[in-house]
Amino acid sequence: MRFAFIISAHNDPVHLKRMIESLPQQSVFMVHIDAKSDIQPFTSIISDPRVCFVKNRTDVMWGSIGVVEAQMTMIRKALELHQQMPIDYFISLSGLDYPLWSNERIESYFAEQKGREFIVTLCMEGQGEAAQLYREHRPFNYKSWKYGSLGSKFRVALRHIIYALGIRKSLRFKDEGREYVLYKGSMWWAISPELAQLALSYWDEHPQYVHYFHDGFAPDETFIPTLTAHSDFATKAIQMKGKFKNLESITPLTFIDYTNGIKVFTEEDFDRLINSDKIFCRKTITGKSDCLMDMIDDYRNSSPSPAAQ
C-alpha cells in the first residue's frame, strides 16, 4: 500500500519530523505550513525526499474556507504524484498527530478495506441545536484578523446582528441546478484518489458550490462530506444516521479528546489510546508527550504482524 499523507501544520517542527519518520516508508507527505508561521524551522530539519512542502501557502483562520483551500493545495500536488506512482489512499492528518498502530497493521488494514472511503457523512437537517452554527452566516471569516482585534470584534458582531435579524443560512443550496443538503463529517479522513479528484474538480470548477461554504461554519468538516454524500462514493463512505452526538463519533481514524478543548496527551493516556482501536491520536506535543510517544513506539515495534495475530 502507498499513502499520501495530507498534513496541515503550523508549529512544532520537531514533532512533525518524528511523526513523518514513524509512518510507512513507502508513503509521500504533502505538508502545508500556515502562511502565518515561519517555514524555515520546518525545512531546516526535514530534508526527507518523500516530503513536499507546498509552495502556495494559505493564511489559515480556524473554521474558515482557508482550511479547505490549504487541503486542496495539498491534494492537487498529491494527485500529480499519483500520476507518476499510484497512491492507494490520501490520509488527512494534523502536524500534531501520532500513529498508534504498527505500520504493518496500518498497511494491512487499508489493504483489506480497499474500496471504502473513511469519511463520515451525517445529514445536518433535523439536527436541532446541533445545526445552529451552520445556520449562521459568517462574513469575513476568512480574514486573518487577530482574535480580540477590532476586525475580529466587528466580524463577530456582524454575525450576531445578522442572526438576530432572523437571517439564516439554509442547510440546502444549489449548484448548476442540482440541490445539495449539508452533511457533516471530520477533516481527518482517508479517501481514495478518485474521491480526492472529485473534490478538487469541484473546488476548481464549481464556484457556486464553493461559494456556499465561503461564509459557513467549519467548511473543512462539511465541504468534502457534503460532496461525498451526493456522489457515487456515498455508499462507500461511513454513512451515519440519527442525531449528532459529538465530534469524537464522526472522527473515524483519529482519537481526539474534546472534553475541554483538544487535550494534549501524556503517558497517563497510554492505555486508553492503545485500547481506542483508532489508528492515530491528536494531540501530541514535543516536550509534553515525549514519554507517551516513546511508549507508543515500543508498543508499535513489539506488536505482532497482522498475519501472526
CSV table of C-alpha atoms in Angstrom, one decimal:
chain,number,residue,atom,x,y,z
A,1,MET,CA,0.0,0.0,0.0
A,2,ARG,CA,1.1,3.5,-0.7
A,3,PHE,CA,-0.3,6.5,1.1
A,4,ALA,CA,-0.2,10.2,0.5
A,5,PHE,CA,-0.4,12.0,3.9
A,6,ILE,CA,-2.1,15.4,3.7
A,7,ILE,CA,-0.6,17.2,6.7
A,8,SER,CA,-1.8,20.6,8.0
A,9,ALA,CA,0.8,22.1,10.4
A,10,HIS,CA,1.7,25.4,11.9
A,11,ASN,CA,4.1,24.7,14.8
A,12,ASP,CA,6.3,22.1,16.4
A,13,PRO,CA,8.6,21.1,13.6
A,14,VAL,CA,10.4,18.6,15.8
A,15,HIS,CA,7.2,16.6,16.3
A,16,LEU,CA,6.3,16.8,12.6
A,17,LYS,CA,9.7,15.3,11.8
A,18,ARG,CA,9.2,12.5,14.3
A,19,MET,CA,5.7,11.8,13.1
A,20,ILE,CA,6.7,11.6,9.4
A,21,GLU,CA,9.6,9.2,10.3
A,22,SER,CA,7.2,6.9,12.2
A,23,LEU,CA,4.8,6.4,9.2
A,24,PRO,CA,5.0,3.8,6.5
A,25,GLN,CA,8.2,4.0,4.4
A,26,GLN,CA,6.5,3.9,1.0
A,27,SER,CA,4.5,7.0,1.8
A,28,VAL,CA,4.7,10.5,0.5
A,29,PHE,CA,3.9,13.6,2.5
A,30,MET,CA,2.2,16.8,1.4
A,31,VAL,CA,2.8,19.4,4.1
A,32,HIS,CA,1.1,22.8,4.3
A,33,ILE,CA,2.6,25.2,6.8
A,34,ASP,CA,0.3,28.0,7.7
A,35,ALA,CA,1.4,31.2,6.0
A,36,LYS,CA,1.4,33.0,9.4
A,37,SER,CA,4.2,30.6,10.5
A,38,ASP,CA,7.9,30.7,9.6
A,39,ILE,CA,8.5,27.7,7.4
A,40,GLN,CA,12.3,27.8,7.9
A,41,PRO,CA,12.3,25.8,11.2
A,42,PHE,CA,10.5,23.0,9.3
A,43,THR,CA,12.6,22.9,6.2
A,44,SER,CA,15.8,23.2,8.1
A,45,ILE,CA,15.3,19.9,10.0
A,46,ILE,CA,13.1,18.0,7.5
A,47,SER,CA,15.0,17.1,4.3
A,48,ASP,CA,13.3,13.8,3.6
A,49,PRO,CA,12.8,13.5,-0.2
A,50,ARG,CA,9.4,12.0,0.4
A,51,VAL,CA,8.2,15.3,1.9
A,52,CYS,CA,6.8,18.1,-0.2
A,53,PHE,CA,6.2,21.4,1.5
A,54,VAL,CA,3.6,23.0,-0.8
A,55,LYS,CA,4.6,26.4,-2.0
A,56,ASN,CA,1.2,28.1,-2.3
A,57,ARG,CA,0.6,28.6,1.4
A,58,THR,CA,-2.7,29.9,2.9
A,59,ASP,CA,-3.1,32.2,5.9
A,60,VAL,CA,-5.4,29.8,7.6
A,61,MET,CA,-8.1,31.0,10.0
A,62,TRP,CA,-9.7,28.4,12.2
A,63,GLY,CA,-13.1,27.3,10.9
A,64,SER,CA,-12.8,29.1,7.6
A,65,ILE,CA,-12.7,28.3,3.9
A,66,GLY,CA,-8.9,28.8,4.2
A,67,VAL,CA,-8.6,25.3,5.8
A,68,VAL,CA,-10.2,23.8,2.7
A,69,GLU,CA,-8.0,25.9,0.4
A,70,ALA,CA,-4.9,24.5,2.1
A,71,GLN,CA,-6.1,21.0,1.8
A,72,MET,CA,-6.9,21.4,-1.9
A,73,THR,CA,-3.4,22.7,-2.5
A,74,MET,CA,-2.0,19.5,-0.9
A,75,ILE,CA,-4.5,17.3,-2.7
A,76,ARG,CA,-3.5,18.9,-6.1
A,77,LYS,CA,0.1,18.1,-5.5
A,78,ALA,CA,-0.7,14.6,-4.3
A,79,LEU,CA,-2.7,13.9,-7.4
A,80,GLU,CA,0.2,15.0,-9.6
A,81,LEU,CA,2.4,12.4,-7.8
A,82,HIS,CA,-0.4,9.8,-8.2
A,83,GLN,CA,0.0,10.1,-11.9
A,84,GLN,CA,3.7,9.1,-11.6
A,85,MET,CA,3.3,6.4,-8.9
A,86,PRO,CA,-0.2,5.1,-7.9
A,87,ILE,CA,-1.4,6.0,-4.4
A,88,ASP,CA,-4.0,3.9,-2.7
A,89,TYR,CA,-5.2,6.4,-0.1
A,90,PHE,CA,-4.9,10.1,0.7
A,91,ILE,CA,-4.9,10.4,4.6
A,92,SER,CA,-5.5,13.8,6.3
A,93,LEU,CA,-3.6,14.5,9.5
A,94,SER,CA,-2.6,17.4,11.6
A,95,GLY,CA,1.0,18.2,12.4
A,96,LEU,CA,0.4,17.1,16.0
A,97,ASP,CA,-0.9,13.6,15.3
A,98,TYR,CA,0.9,10.4,16.0
A,99,PRO,CA,0.3,6.8,14.8
A,100,LEU,CA,-0.9,4.2,17.4
A,101,TRP,CA,-0.8,1.1,15.1
A,102,SER,CA,2.3,-0.5,13.7
A,103,ASN,CA,3.0,0.3,10.1
A,104,GLU,CA,2.3,-3.3,9.1
A,105,ARG,CA,-1.1,-3.2,10.8
A,106,ILE,CA,-1.9,0.1,9.1
A,107,GLU,CA,-1.0,-1.2,5.6
A,108,SER,CA,-2.8,-4.5,6.2
A,109,TYR,CA,-6.0,-2.7,7.4
A,110,PHE,CA,-6.2,-0.4,4.4
A,111,ALA,CA,-5.4,-3.3,2.0
A,112,GLU,CA,-8.2,-5.3,3.5
A,113,GLN,CA,-10.7,-2.4,3.3
A,114,LYS,CA,-9.6,-1.2,-0.2
A,115,GLY,CA,-12.6,0.5,-1.8
A,116,ARG,CA,-14.0,2.1,1.3
A,117,GLU,CA,-14.0,5.8,1.9
A,118,PHE,CA,-13.0,6.5,5.5
A,119,ILE,CA,-15.0,9.7,5.8
A,120,VAL,CA,-18.3,10.3,7.8
A,121,THR,CA,-21.4,11.8,6.2
A,122,LEU,CA,-24.1,12.9,8.6
A,123,CYS,CA,-27.0,14.9,7.4
A,124,MET,CA,-27.4,18.2,9.3
A,125,GLU,CA,-31.1,18.6,8.5
A,126,GLY,CA,-33.2,17.8,11.6
A,127,GLN,CA,-30.3,18.2,13.9
A,128,GLY,CA,-31.9,20.9,16.0
A,129,GLU,CA,-29.4,22.9,18.1
A,130,ALA,CA,-26.5,20.9,16.7
A,131,ALA,CA,-27.1,22.6,13.4
A,132,GLN,CA,-27.4,26.2,14.7
A,133,LEU,CA,-23.8,27.1,14.0
A,134,TYR,CA,-24.3,26.0,10.4
A,135,ARG,CA,-27.4,28.3,10.1
A,136,GLU,CA,-25.2,31.3,10.8
A,137,HIS,CA,-23.7,33.5,8.1
A,138,ARG,CA,-20.1,34.2,9.0
A,139,PRO,CA,-18.9,37.1,6.7
A,140,PHE,CA,-15.2,37.9,6.6
A,141,ASN,CA,-14.5,34.6,8.4
A,142,TYR,CA,-11.5,34.0,6.1
A,143,LYS,CA,-9.8,37.3,7.0
A,144,SER,CA,-6.7,36.9,9.1
A,145,TRP,CA,-7.8,39.4,11.8
A,146,LYS,CA,-6.3,38.5,15.2
A,147,TYR,CA,-8.7,37.4,17.9
A,148,GLY,CA,-9.5,40.4,20.0
A,149,SER,CA,-8.7,42.9,17.3
A,150,LEU,CA,-11.2,45.5,16.1
A,151,GLY,CA,-11.6,43.5,12.9
A,152,SER,CA,-12.3,40.3,14.8
A,153,LYS,CA,-14.8,42.0,17.1
A,154,PHE,CA,-16.5,43.5,14.0
A,155,ARG,CA,-16.7,40.1,12.4
A,156,VAL,CA,-18.3,38.5,15.5
A,157,ALA,CA,-20.7,41.4,16.0
A,158,LEU,CA,-21.8,41.3,12.4
A,159,ARG,CA,-22.5,37.6,12.6
A,160,HIS,CA,-24.7,38.1,15.7
A,161,ILE,CA,-26.5,41.0,14.1
A,162,ILE,CA,-27.4,39.0,11.0
A,163,TYR,CA,-28.6,36.1,13.1
A,164,ALA,CA,-30.6,38.5,15.4
A,165,LEU,CA,-32.3,39.9,12.3
A,166,GLY,CA,-33.6,36.4,11.6
A,167,ILE,CA,-31.4,35.8,8.6
A,168,ARG,CA,-30.5,32.2,8.5
A,169,LYS,CA,-28.2,30.2,6.2
A,170,SER,CA,-30.1,27.4,4.6
A,171,LEU,CA,-29.0,23.8,5.0
A,172,ARG,CA,-29.9,23.3,1.4
A,173,PHE,CA,-28.3,25.0,-1.6
A,174,LYS,CA,-28.0,24.6,-5.4
A,175,ASP,CA,-25.1,24.3,-7.8
A,176,GLU,CA,-25.7,24.2,-11.5
A,177,GLY,CA,-29.4,23.4,-10.9
A,178,ARG,CA,-28.7,20.5,-8.6
A,179,GLU,CA,-29.8,20.7,-4.9
A,180,TYR,CA,-27.5,19.7,-2.1
A,181,VAL,CA,-28.2,19.1,1.6
A,182,LEU,CA,-25.4,20.0,4.1
A,183,TYR,CA,-23.6,16.9,5.5
A,184,LYS,CA,-21.1,17.0,8.3
A,185,GLY,CA,-18.0,14.8,8.9
A,186,SER,CA,-14.5,15.3,10.1
A,187,MET,CA,-11.5,16.8,8.3
A,188,TRP,CA,-9.4,13.8,9.4
A,189,TRP,CA,-10.2,11.2,6.8
A,190,ALA,CA,-8.7,8.7,4.4
A,191,ILE,CA,-10.1,8.8,0.9
A,192,SER,CA,-9.4,7.3,-2.5
A,193,PRO,CA,-7.6,9.4,-5.2
A,194,GLU,CA,-10.8,9.3,-7.1
A,195,LEU,CA,-12.8,11.0,-4.4
A,196,ALA,CA,-9.9,13.5,-3.9
A,197,GLN,CA,-10.0,14.2,-7.6
A,198,LEU,CA,-13.8,14.9,-7.4
A,199,ALA,CA,-13.3,17.3,-4.5
A,200,LEU,CA,-10.6,19.2,-6.3
A,201,SER,CA,-12.6,19.4,-9.5
A,202,TYR,CA,-15.5,21.0,-7.5
A,203,TRP,CA,-13.0,23.4,-5.9
A,204,ASP,CA,-11.7,24.4,-9.3
A,205,GLU,CA,-14.8,24.3,-11.5
A,206,HIS,CA,-17.9,24.8,-9.3
A,207,PRO,CA,-17.8,28.4,-7.9
A,208,GLN,CA,-21.4,28.2,-6.8
A,209,TYR,CA,-20.7,25.1,-4.7
A,210,VAL,CA,-17.6,26.7,-3.1
A,211,HIS,CA,-19.5,30.0,-2.5
A,212,TYR,CA,-22.0,28.3,-0.2
A,213,PHE,CA,-19.2,27.2,2.2
A,214,HIS,CA,-17.3,30.5,2.0
A,215,ASP,CA,-19.3,32.1,4.9
A,216,GLY,CA,-20.2,28.8,6.6
A,217,PHE,CA,-19.0,27.3,9.9
A,218,ALA,CA,-16.1,24.9,9.7
A,219,PRO,CA,-16.3,24.1,6.0
A,220,ASP,CA,-13.3,21.7,6.4
A,221,GLU,CA,-15.9,19.4,8.1
A,222,THR,CA,-18.6,19.8,5.5
A,223,PHE,CA,-17.2,20.6,2.0
A,224,ILE,CA,-16.0,17.0,1.2
A,225,PRO,CA,-18.6,15.2,3.3
A,226,THR,CA,-21.4,17.0,1.5
A,227,LEU,CA,-20.0,16.3,-1.9
A,228,THR,CA,-19.4,12.6,-0.9
A,229,ALA,CA,-23.0,12.2,0.2
A,230,HIS,CA,-24.3,13.4,-3.1
A,231,SER,CA,-21.9,11.3,-5.3
A,232,ASP,CA,-21.4,7.7,-6.3
A,233,PHE,CA,-19.0,7.5,-3.3
A,234,ALA,CA,-21.8,7.8,-0.8
A,235,THR,CA,-22.3,4.0,-0.3
A,236,LYS,CA,-18.6,3.6,0.2
A,237,ALA,CA,-18.4,6.2,2.9
A,238,ILE,CA,-19.3,5.9,6.6
A,239,GLN,CA,-23.0,6.9,6.4
A,240,MET,CA,-24.1,8.0,9.9
A,241,LYS,CA,-27.8,8.2,10.7
A,242,GLY,CA,-29.7,9.8,13.6
A,243,LYS,CA,-28.6,12.7,15.8
A,244,PHE,CA,-25.2,14.3,16.0
A,245,LYS,CA,-23.6,13.1,19.3
A,246,ASN,CA,-20.1,14.5,19.5
A,247,LEU,CA,-17.0,15.2,17.4
A,248,GLU,CA,-15.4,12.0,18.5
A,249,SER,CA,-18.2,9.9,16.9
A,250,ILE,CA,-17.6,11.4,13.5
A,251,THR,CA,-13.8,11.1,13.5
A,252,PRO,CA,-13.3,7.5,12.2
A,253,LEU,CA,-9.5,7.1,12.3
A,254,THR,CA,-8.1,9.6,14.9
A,255,PHE,CA,-8.6,9.5,18.7
A,256,ILE,CA,-9.3,13.1,19.9
A,257,ASP,CA,-10.4,14.1,23.4
A,258,TYR,CA,-12.5,17.3,23.0
A,259,THR,CA,-13.6,17.4,26.7
A,260,ASN,CA,-12.0,20.7,27.5
A,261,GLY,CA,-10.7,21.9,24.1
A,262,ILE,CA,-8.4,19.4,22.4
A,263,LYS,CA,-6.4,17.6,25.1
A,264,VAL,CA,-2.7,17.2,24.9
A,265,PHE,CA,-2.0,13.5,25.6
A,266,THR,CA,0.7,12.3,28.0
A,267,GLU,CA,1.9,9.0,29.3
A,268,GLU,CA,-1.2,8.8,31.6
A,269,ASP,CA,-3.3,8.4,28.5
A,270,PHE,CA,-1.4,5.5,27.0
A,271,ASP,CA,-3.9,2.7,27.9
A,272,ARG,CA,-7.0,4.4,26.6
A,273,LEU,CA,-5.2,5.4,23.4
A,274,ILE,CA,-4.0,1.9,22.7
A,275,ASN,CA,-7.4,0.5,23.5
A,276,SER,CA,-9.3,3.0,21.5
A,277,ASP,CA,-9.0,1.0,18.2
A,278,LYS,CA,-8.1,4.2,16.4
A,279,ILE,CA,-5.1,4.4,14.1
A,280,PHE,CA,-3.9,7.8,15.1
A,281,CYS,CA,-4.2,10.2,18.0
A,282,ARG,CA,-4.2,14.0,18.4
A,283,LYS,CA,-2.6,16.0,20.1
A,284,THR,CA,0.9,15.0,20.9
A,285,ILE,CA,3.5,17.8,21.5
A,286,THR,CA,7.2,17.9,21.9
A,287,GLY,CA,8.2,18.4,25.5
A,288,LYS,CA,4.8,17.3,26.8
A,289,SER,CA,4.2,14.0,25.0
A,290,ASP,CA,7.7,12.7,24.6
A,291,CYS,CA,7.4,9.9,27.2
A,292,LEU,CA,4.0,8.9,25.7
A,293,MET,CA,5.4,8.7,22.2
A,294,ASP,CA,8.3,6.6,23.4
A,295,MET,CA,5.8,4.2,25.0
A,296,ILE,CA,3.7,4.1,21.8
A,297,ASP,CA,6.9,3.4,19.7
A,298,ASP,CA,7.8,0.5,22.0
A,299,TYR,CA,4.2,-0.8,21.6
A,300,ARG,CA,4.2,-0.4,17.8
A,301,ASN,CA,7.6,-2.1,17.4
A,302,SER,CA,6.6,-5.0,19.6
A,303,SER,CA,3.2,-5.6,18.1
A,304,PRO,CA,2.9,-8.9,16.2
A,305,SER,CA,2.4,-8.6,12.4
A,306,PRO,CA,-1.2,-8.9,11.2
A,307,ALA,CA,-0.5,-12.4,9.8
A,308,ALA,CA,0.6,-13.5,13.2
A,309,GLN,CA,-2.3,-12.2,15.1
